């Protein structure tokens, strides 16, 4: 049973470009969470999604950031017009339907904005 | 504001010694979890303690929870070099809704010296 998969593992973008980060949850998991981690910091919650629905996006910046979890395919975190301050590690986690507790984390995508 | 705050920020001990890390939080919770993160890697779930539990053990790990003080501690006994990592506490707020994003502290960086 494969764990949470994220790709790419490393992504380099120039200022103004778009970044697309993908997350495939564990098999059987229908809850997906995105977190951002700045250097030497803990993870900050961004958004919580279920299939085709955004449940909680209270941690998402108001502009340039969007997320989706379509019926088919991975969850996508999209950052438009990236700026240097977007450089961080972005982690995706998943949990089973209706389960309150442990979240299973992917290896993260390290975004560097030049 | 930061929900989970770990203390100390960094801890260096000799192999074989015990390591104790503390976590304080602000709001009422469903559960509190501890995760480990090796440098440049994703998070690994260590242990979950529910709000109605006071102590929990898992191998060399012992977690306590004091909801009256809104604090938790993680004890790693007989430390090994492989325990070198950052340790984060994460709270699952009692918001009355479904599975939510976790709130992480900044972590304790533990170094085990051989």
PDB file of N, CA, C and O in Angstrom, chain A residues 21-63:
ATOM      1  N   UNK A  21       1.631  21.834  -7.680  1.00  0.00           N
ATOM      2  CA  UNK A  21       2.099  20.773  -6.814  1.00  0.00           C
ATOM      3  C   UNK A  21       1.007  19.713  -6.747  1.00  0.00           C
ATOM      4  O   UNK A  21      -0.170  20.038  -6.571  1.00  0.00           O
ATOM      5  N   UNK A  22       1.427  18.447  -6.862  1.00  0.00           N
ATOM      6  CA  UNK A  22       0.456  17.360  -6.917  1.00  0.00           C
ATOM      7  C   UNK A  22       0.566  16.447  -5.704  1.00  0.00           C
ATOM      8  O   UNK A  22       1.659  16.232  -5.173  1.00  0.00           O
ATOM      9  N   UNK A  23      -0.571  15.930  -5.315  1.00  0.00           N
ATOM     10  CA  UNK A  23      -0.608  15.030  -4.164  1.00  0.00           C
ATOM     11  C   UNK A  23      -1.590  13.907  -4.430  1.00  0.00           C
ATOM     12  O   UNK A  23      -2.770  14.154  -4.712  1.00  0.00           O
ATOM     13  N   UNK A  24      -1.108  12.695  -4.330  1.00  0.00           N
ATOM     14  CA  UNK A  24      -1.989  11.523  -4.417  1.00  0.00           C
ATOM     15  C   UNK A  24      -2.111  10.925  -3.025  1.00  0.00           C
ATOM     16  O   UNK A  24      -1.117  10.468  -2.455  1.00  0.00           O
ATOM     17  N   UNK A  25      -3.308  10.932  -2.446  1.00  0.00           N
ATOM     18  CA  UNK A  25      -3.469  10.410  -1.092  1.00  0.00           C
ATOM     19  C   UNK A  25      -3.301   8.902  -1.057  1.00  0.00           C
ATOM     20  O   UNK A  25      -3.268   8.234  -2.088  1.00  0.00           O
ATOM     21  N   UNK A  26      -3.192   8.394   0.140  1.00  0.00           N
ATOM     22  CA  UNK A  26      -3.137   6.943   0.313  1.00  0.00           C
ATOM     23  C   UNK A  26      -4.439   6.324  -0.184  1.00  0.00           C
ATOM     24  O   UNK A  26      -5.504   6.941  -0.125  1.00  0.00           O
ATOM     25  N   UNK A  27      -4.345   5.102  -0.621  1.00  0.00           N
ATOM     26  CA  UNK A  27      -5.518   4.389  -1.113  1.00  0.00           C
ATOM     27  C   UNK A  27      -6.568   4.312  -0.016  1.00  0.00           C
ATOM     28  O   UNK A  27      -6.274   3.974   1.133  1.00  0.00           O
ATOM     29  N   UNK A  28      -7.794   4.671  -0.375  1.00  0.00           N
ATOM     30  CA  UNK A  28      -8.874   4.619   0.604  1.00  0.00           C
ATOM     31  C   UNK A  28      -9.063   5.891   1.400  1.00  0.00           C
ATOM     32  O   UNK A  28      -9.995   6.005   2.192  1.00  0.00           O
ATOM     33  N   UNK A  29      -8.157   6.848   1.210  1.00  0.00           N
ATOM     34  CA  UNK A  29      -8.268   8.118   1.932  1.00  0.00           C
ATOM     35  C   UNK A  29      -8.987   9.148   1.076  1.00  0.00           C
ATOM     36  O   UNK A  29      -8.633   9.346  -0.086  1.00  0.00           O
ATOM     37  N   UNK A  30      -9.969   9.807   1.678  1.00  0.00           N
ATOM     38  CA  UNK A  30     -10.706  10.810   0.916  1.00  0.00           C
ATOM     39  C   UNK A  30     -10.557  12.219   1.481  1.00  0.00           C
ATOM     40  O   UNK A  30     -11.195  13.143   1.011  1.00  0.00           O
ATOM     41  N   UNK A  31      -9.726  12.350   2.526  1.00  0.00           N
ATOM     42  CA  UNK A  31      -9.453  13.668   3.104  1.00  0.00           C
ATOM     43  C   UNK A  31      -8.021  14.045   2.745  1.00  0.00           C
ATOM     44  O   UNK A  31      -7.102  13.247   2.962  1.00  0.00           O
ATOM     45  N   UNK A  32      -7.846  15.233   2.221  1.00  0.00           N
ATOM     46  CA  UNK A  32      -6.515  15.722   1.873  1.00  0.00           C
ATOM     47  C   UNK A  32      -6.284  17.074   2.525  1.00  0.00           C
ATOM     48  O   UNK A  32      -7.183  17.920   2.572  1.00  0.00           O
ATOM     49  N   UNK A  33      -5.077  17.261   3.033  1.00  0.00           N
ATOM     50  CA  UNK A  33      -4.688  18.506   3.702  1.00  0.00           C
ATOM     51  C   UNK A  33      -3.384  18.999   3.076  1.00  0.00           C
ATOM     52  O   UNK A  33      -2.495  18.209   2.812  1.00  0.00           O
ATOM     53  N   UNK A  34      -3.285  20.295   2.920  1.00  0.00           N
ATOM     54  CA  UNK A  34      -2.030  20.896   2.465  1.00  0.00           C
ATOM     55  C   UNK A  34      -1.463  21.778   3.572  1.00  0.00           C
ATOM     56  O   UNK A  34      -2.214  22.538   4.221  1.00  0.00           O
ATOM     57  N   UNK A  35      -0.147  21.672   3.762  1.00  0.00           N
ATOM     58  CA  UNK A  35       0.559  22.468   4.757  1.00  0.00           C
ATOM     59  C   UNK A  35       1.779  23.102   4.096  1.00  0.00           C
ATOM     60  O   UNK A  35       2.344  22.570   3.152  1.00  0.00           O
ATOM     61  N   UNK A  36       2.201  24.226   4.667  1.00  0.00           N
ATOM     62  CA  UNK A  36       3.427  24.871   4.196  1.00  0.00           C
ATOM     63  C   UNK A  36       4.398  24.963   5.365  1.00  0.00           C
ATOM     64  O   UNK A  36       3.994  25.290   6.494  1.00  0.00           O
ATOM     65  N   UNK A  37       5.655  24.707   5.088  1.00  0.00           N
ATOM     66  CA  UNK A  37       6.682  24.801   6.115  1.00  0.00           C
ATOM     67  C   UNK A  37       7.800  25.719   5.636  1.00  0.00           C
ATOM     68  O   UNK A  37       8.488  25.429   4.662  1.00  0.00           O
ATOM     69  N   UNK A  38       7.979  26.803   6.370  1.00  0.00           N
ATOM     70  CA  UNK A  38       9.103  27.696   6.107  1.00  0.00           C
ATOM     71  C   UNK A  38      10.325  27.174   6.852  1.00  0.00           C
ATOM     72  O   UNK A  38      10.180  26.421   7.822  1.00  0.00           O
ATOM     73  N   UNK A  39      11.539  27.551   6.438  1.00  0.00           N
ATOM     74  CA  UNK A  39      12.749  27.070   7.117  1.00  0.00           C
ATOM     75  C   UNK A  39      12.705  27.302   8.624  1.00  0.00           C
ATOM     76  O   UNK A  39      12.323  28.387   9.066  1.00  0.00           O
ATOM     77  N   UNK A  40      13.068  26.284   9.370  1.00  0.00           N
ATOM     78  CA  UNK A  40      13.141  26.349  10.834  1.00  0.00           C
ATOM     79  C   UNK A  40      11.778  26.608  11.485  1.00  0.00           C
ATOM     80  O   UNK A  40      11.699  27.044  12.624  1.00  0.00           O
ATOM     81  N   UNK A  41      10.710  26.351  10.764  1.00  0.00           N
ATOM     82  CA  UNK A  41       9.383  26.576  11.319  1.00  0.00           C
ATOM     83  C   UNK A  41       8.590  25.273  11.327  1.00  0.00           C
ATOM     84  O   UNK A  41       8.962  24.289  10.694  1.00  0.00           O
ATOM     85  N   UNK A  42       7.502  25.276  12.060  1.00  0.00           N
ATOM     86  CA  UNK A  42       6.571  24.167  12.001  1.00  0.00           C
ATOM     87  C   UNK A  42       5.688  24.281  10.786  1.00  0.00           C
ATOM     88  O   UNK A  42       5.765  25.233  10.015  1.00  0.00           O
ATOM     89  N   UNK A  43       4.845  23.289  10.600  1.00  0.00           N
ATOM     90  CA  UNK A  43       3.937  23.302   9.458  1.00  0.00           C
ATOM     91  C   UNK A  43       2.746  24.203   9.746  1.00  0.00           C
ATOM     92  O   UNK A  43       2.204  24.222  10.844  1.00  0.00           O
ATOM     93  N   UNK A  44       2.331  24.910   8.717  1.00  0.00           N
ATOM     94  CA  UNK A  44       1.157  25.773   8.822  1.00  0.00           C
ATOM     95  C   UNK A  44       0.060  25.228   7.915  1.00  0.00           C
ATOM     96  O   UNK A  44       0.282  25.023   6.714  1.00  0.00           O
ATOM     97  N   UNK A  45      -1.086  24.988   8.480  1.00  0.00           N
ATOM     98  CA  UNK A  45      -2.216  24.470   7.739  1.00  0.00           C
ATOM     99  C   UNK A  45      -2.654  25.461   6.666  1.00  0.00           C
ATOM    100  O   UNK A  45      -2.754  26.669   6.906  1.00  0.00           O
ATOM    101  N   UNK A  46      -2.927  24.948   5.487  1.00  0.00           N
ATOM    102  CA  UNK A  46      -3.397  25.809   4.406  1.00  0.00           C
ATOM    103  C   UNK A  46      -4.851  25.500   4.039  1.00  0.00           C
ATOM    104  O   UNK A  46      -5.714  26.372   4.088  1.00  0.00           O
ATOM    105  N   UNK A  47      -5.111  24.249   3.685  1.00  0.00           N
ATOM    106  CA  UNK A  47      -6.432  23.923   3.153  1.00  0.00           C
ATOM    107  C   UNK A  47      -6.732  22.463   3.386  1.00  0.00           C
ATOM    108  O   UNK A  47      -5.830  21.624   3.421  1.00  0.00           O
ATOM    109  N   UNK A  48      -8.027  22.183   3.561  1.00  0.00           N
ATOM    110  CA  UNK A  48      -8.506  20.821   3.777  1.00  0.00           C
ATOM    111  C   UNK A  48      -9.571  20.548   2.716  1.00  0.00           C
ATOM    112  O   UNK A  48     -10.521  21.317   2.570  1.00  0.00           O
ATOM    113  N   UNK A  49      -9.388  19.452   1.991  1.00  0.00           N
ATOM    114  CA  UNK A  49     -10.309  19.127   0.913  1.00  0.00           C
ATOM    115  C   UNK A  49     -10.796  17.693   1.019  1.00  0.00           C
ATOM    116  O   UNK A  49     -10.099  16.819   1.533  1.00  0.00           O
ATOM    117  N   UNK A  50     -11.996  17.488   0.549  1.00  0.00           N
ATOM    118  CA  UNK A  50     -12.493  16.154   0.238  1.00  0.00           C
ATOM    119  C   UNK A  50     -12.768  16.132  -1.253  1.00  0.00           C
ATOM    120  O   UNK A  50     -12.723  17.168  -1.909  1.00  0.00           O
ATOM    121  N   UNK A  51     -13.083  14.991  -1.766  1.00  0.00           N
ATOM    122  CA  UNK A  51     -13.296  14.866  -3.211  1.00  0.00           C
ATOM    123  C   UNK A  51     -14.270  15.940  -3.710  1.00  0.00           C
ATOM    124  O   UNK A  51     -15.404  16.029  -3.242  1.00  0.00           O
ATOM    125  N   UNK A  52     -13.782  16.764  -4.622  1.00  0.00           N
ATOM    126  CA  UNK A  52     -14.568  17.805  -5.293  1.00  0.00           C
ATOM    127  C   UNK A  52     -15.053  18.906  -4.354  1.00  0.00           C
ATOM    128  O   UNK A  52     -15.852  19.751  -4.772  1.00  0.00           O
ATOM    129  N   UNK A  53     -14.605  18.935  -3.131  1.00  0.00           N
ATOM    130  CA  UNK A  53     -15.050  19.975  -2.199  1.00  0.00           C
ATOM    131  C   UNK A  53     -13.895  20.548  -1.399  1.00  0.00           C
ATOM    132  O   UNK A  53     -13.036  19.813  -0.922  1.00  0.00           O
ATOM    133  N   UNK A  54     -13.897  21.862  -1.240  1.00  0.00           N
ATOM    134  CA  UNK A  54     -12.992  22.520  -0.300  1.00  0.00           C
ATOM    135  C   UNK A  54     -13.751  22.675   1.008  1.00  0.00           C
ATOM    136  O   UNK A  54     -14.794  23.324   1.057  1.00  0.00           O
ATOM    137  N   UNK A  55     -13.236  22.048   2.059  1.00  0.00           N
ATOM    138  CA  UNK A  55     -13.930  22.056   3.345  1.00  0.00           C
ATOM    139  C   UNK A  55     -13.481  23.242   4.201  1.00  0.00           C
ATOM    140  O   UNK A  55     -14.296  23.906   4.838  1.00  0.00           O
ATOM    141  N   UNK A  56     -12.187  23.501   4.211  1.00  0.00           N
ATOM    142  CA  UNK A  56     -11.648  24.574   5.048  1.00  0.00           C
ATOM    143  C   UNK A  56     -10.425  25.147   4.356  1.00  0.00           C
ATOM    144  O   UNK A  56      -9.453  24.429   4.180  1.00  0.00           O
ATOM    145  N   UNK A  57     -10.491  26.384   3.959  1.00  0.00           N
ATOM    146  CA  UNK A  57      -9.345  27.036   3.310  1.00  0.00           C
ATOM    147  C   UNK A  57      -8.891  28.234   4.122  1.00  0.00           C
ATOM    148  O   UNK A  57      -8.348  29.191   3.583  1.00  0.00           O
ATOM    149  N   UNK A  58      -9.086  28.162   5.428  1.00  0.00           N
ATOM    150  CA  UNK A  58      -8.783  29.297   6.300  1.00  0.00           C
ATOM    151  C   UNK A  58      -7.293  29.636   6.329  1.00  0.00           C
ATOM    152  O   UNK A  58      -6.925  30.747   6.673  1.00  0.00           O
ATOM    153  N   UNK A  59      -6.450  28.700   5.965  1.00  0.00           N
ATOM    154  CA  UNK A  59      -5.014  28.947   5.988  1.00  0.00           C
ATOM    155  C   UNK A  59      -4.432  29.350   4.648  1.00  0.00           C
ATOM    156  O   UNK A  59      -3.226  29.577   4.527  1.00  0.00           O
ATOM    157  N   UNK A  60      -5.259  29.469   3.659  1.00  0.00           N
ATOM    158  CA  UNK A  60      -4.786  29.802   2.310  1.00  0.00           C
ATOM    159  C   UNK A  60      -4.663  31.317   2.164  1.00  0.00           C
ATOM    160  O   UNK A  60      -5.563  32.074   2.535  1.00  0.00           O
ATOM    161  N   UNK A  61      -3.551  31.794   1.594  1.00  0.00           N
ATOM    162  CA  UNK A  61      -3.485  33.211   1.245  1.00  0.00           C
ATOM    163  C   UNK A  61      -4.644  33.574   0.320  1.00  0.00           C
ATOM    164  O   UNK A  61      -5.103  32.761  -0.485  1.00  0.00           O
ATOM    165  N   UNK A  62      -5.101  34.794   0.451  1.00  0.00           N
ATOM    166  CA  UNK A  62      -6.320  35.197  -0.272  1.00  0.00           C
ATOM    167  C   UNK A  62      -6.096  35.250  -1.774  1.00  0.00           C
ATOM    168  O   UNK A  62      -7.018  35.030  -2.566  1.00  0.00           O
ATOM    169  N   UNK A  63      -4.900  35.557  -2.182  1.00  0.00           N
ATOM    170  CA  UNK A  63      -4.632  35.716  -3.609  1.00  0.00           C
ATOM    171  C   UNK A  63      -3.565  34.721  -4.067  1.00  0.00           C
ATOM    172  O   UNK A  63      -2.730  34.279  -3.289  1.00  0.00           O
TER     173      UNK A  63
END
